[in-house]
Coordinates of C-alpha atoms in Angstrom, one line a residue:
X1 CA -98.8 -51.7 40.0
X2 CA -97.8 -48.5 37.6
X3 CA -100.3 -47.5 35.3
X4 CA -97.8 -47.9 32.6
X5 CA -96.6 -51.5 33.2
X6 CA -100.5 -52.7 33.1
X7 CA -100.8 -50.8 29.6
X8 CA -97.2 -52.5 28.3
X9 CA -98.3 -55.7 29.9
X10 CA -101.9 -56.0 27.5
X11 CA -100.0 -54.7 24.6
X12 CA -97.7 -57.7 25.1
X13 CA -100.3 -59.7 25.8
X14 CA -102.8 -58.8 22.8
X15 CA -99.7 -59.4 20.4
X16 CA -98.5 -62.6 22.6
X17 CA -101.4 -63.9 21.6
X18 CA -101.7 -62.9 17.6
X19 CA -98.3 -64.7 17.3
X20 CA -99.8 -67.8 18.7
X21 CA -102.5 -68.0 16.5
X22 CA -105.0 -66.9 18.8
X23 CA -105.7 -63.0 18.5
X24 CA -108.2 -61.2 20.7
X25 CA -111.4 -61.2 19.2
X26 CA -113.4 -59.6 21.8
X27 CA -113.6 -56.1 23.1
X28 CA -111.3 -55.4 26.4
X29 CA -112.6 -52.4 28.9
X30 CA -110.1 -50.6 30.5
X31 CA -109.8 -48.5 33.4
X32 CA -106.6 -47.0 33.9
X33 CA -106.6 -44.8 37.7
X34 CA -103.6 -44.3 39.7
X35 CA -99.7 -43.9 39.3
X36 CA -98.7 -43.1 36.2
X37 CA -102.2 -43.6 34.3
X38 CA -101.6 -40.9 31.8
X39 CA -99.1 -43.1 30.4
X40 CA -100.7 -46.0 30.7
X41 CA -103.5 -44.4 28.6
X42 CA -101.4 -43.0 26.1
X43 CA -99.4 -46.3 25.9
X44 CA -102.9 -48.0 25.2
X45 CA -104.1 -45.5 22.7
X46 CA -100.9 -45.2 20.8
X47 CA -100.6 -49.5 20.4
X48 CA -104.2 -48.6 18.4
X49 CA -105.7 -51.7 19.1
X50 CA -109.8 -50.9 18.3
X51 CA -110.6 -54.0 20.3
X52 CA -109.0 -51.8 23.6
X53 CA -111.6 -49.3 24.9
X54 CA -110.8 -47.1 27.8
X55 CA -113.4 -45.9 30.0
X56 CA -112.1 -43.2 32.8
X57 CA -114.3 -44.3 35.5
X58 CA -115.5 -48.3 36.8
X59 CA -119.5 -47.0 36.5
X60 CA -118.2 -46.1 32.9
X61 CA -116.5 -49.6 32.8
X62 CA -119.3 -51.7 34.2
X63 CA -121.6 -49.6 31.7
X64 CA -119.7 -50.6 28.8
X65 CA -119.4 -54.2 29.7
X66 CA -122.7 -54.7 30.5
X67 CA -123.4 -52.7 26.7
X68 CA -121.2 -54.9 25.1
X69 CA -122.4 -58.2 26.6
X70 CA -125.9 -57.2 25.7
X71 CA -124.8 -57.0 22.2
X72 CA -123.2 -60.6 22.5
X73 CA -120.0 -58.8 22.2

């Protein structure tokens, strides 16, 4: 799957969900790698959710999770 279409798809998602009553309360990690991830990226970055944290590698993502979880996050 593009890059791009996973970035559109939790920006939907994330708003999907703040419509329903139920917004995202909890910090999401993302990796982006692969076709079209420059986009994705920028798609993510310019929707300026602070809940949306992009990490550019998964030791960097795993890091980050396990950060967050230790912070009851």
């Amino acid at each position: 799957t593009a890059c791009d279409a996973v970035a559109n798809g939790i920006v939907q998602a994330i708003g999907m969900l703040a419509d329903k009553g139920e917004p995202v309360t909890k910090p999401l990690v993302v990796r982006l790698d692969g076709n079209n991830a420059d986009l994705g990226r920028q798609i993510l970055q310019d929707a300026g959710n602070p809940l949306v944290e992009l990490v550019d590698t998964m030791d960097d993502a795993a890091r980050r999770v396990a950060q967050l979880a230790a912070q009851g996050a």
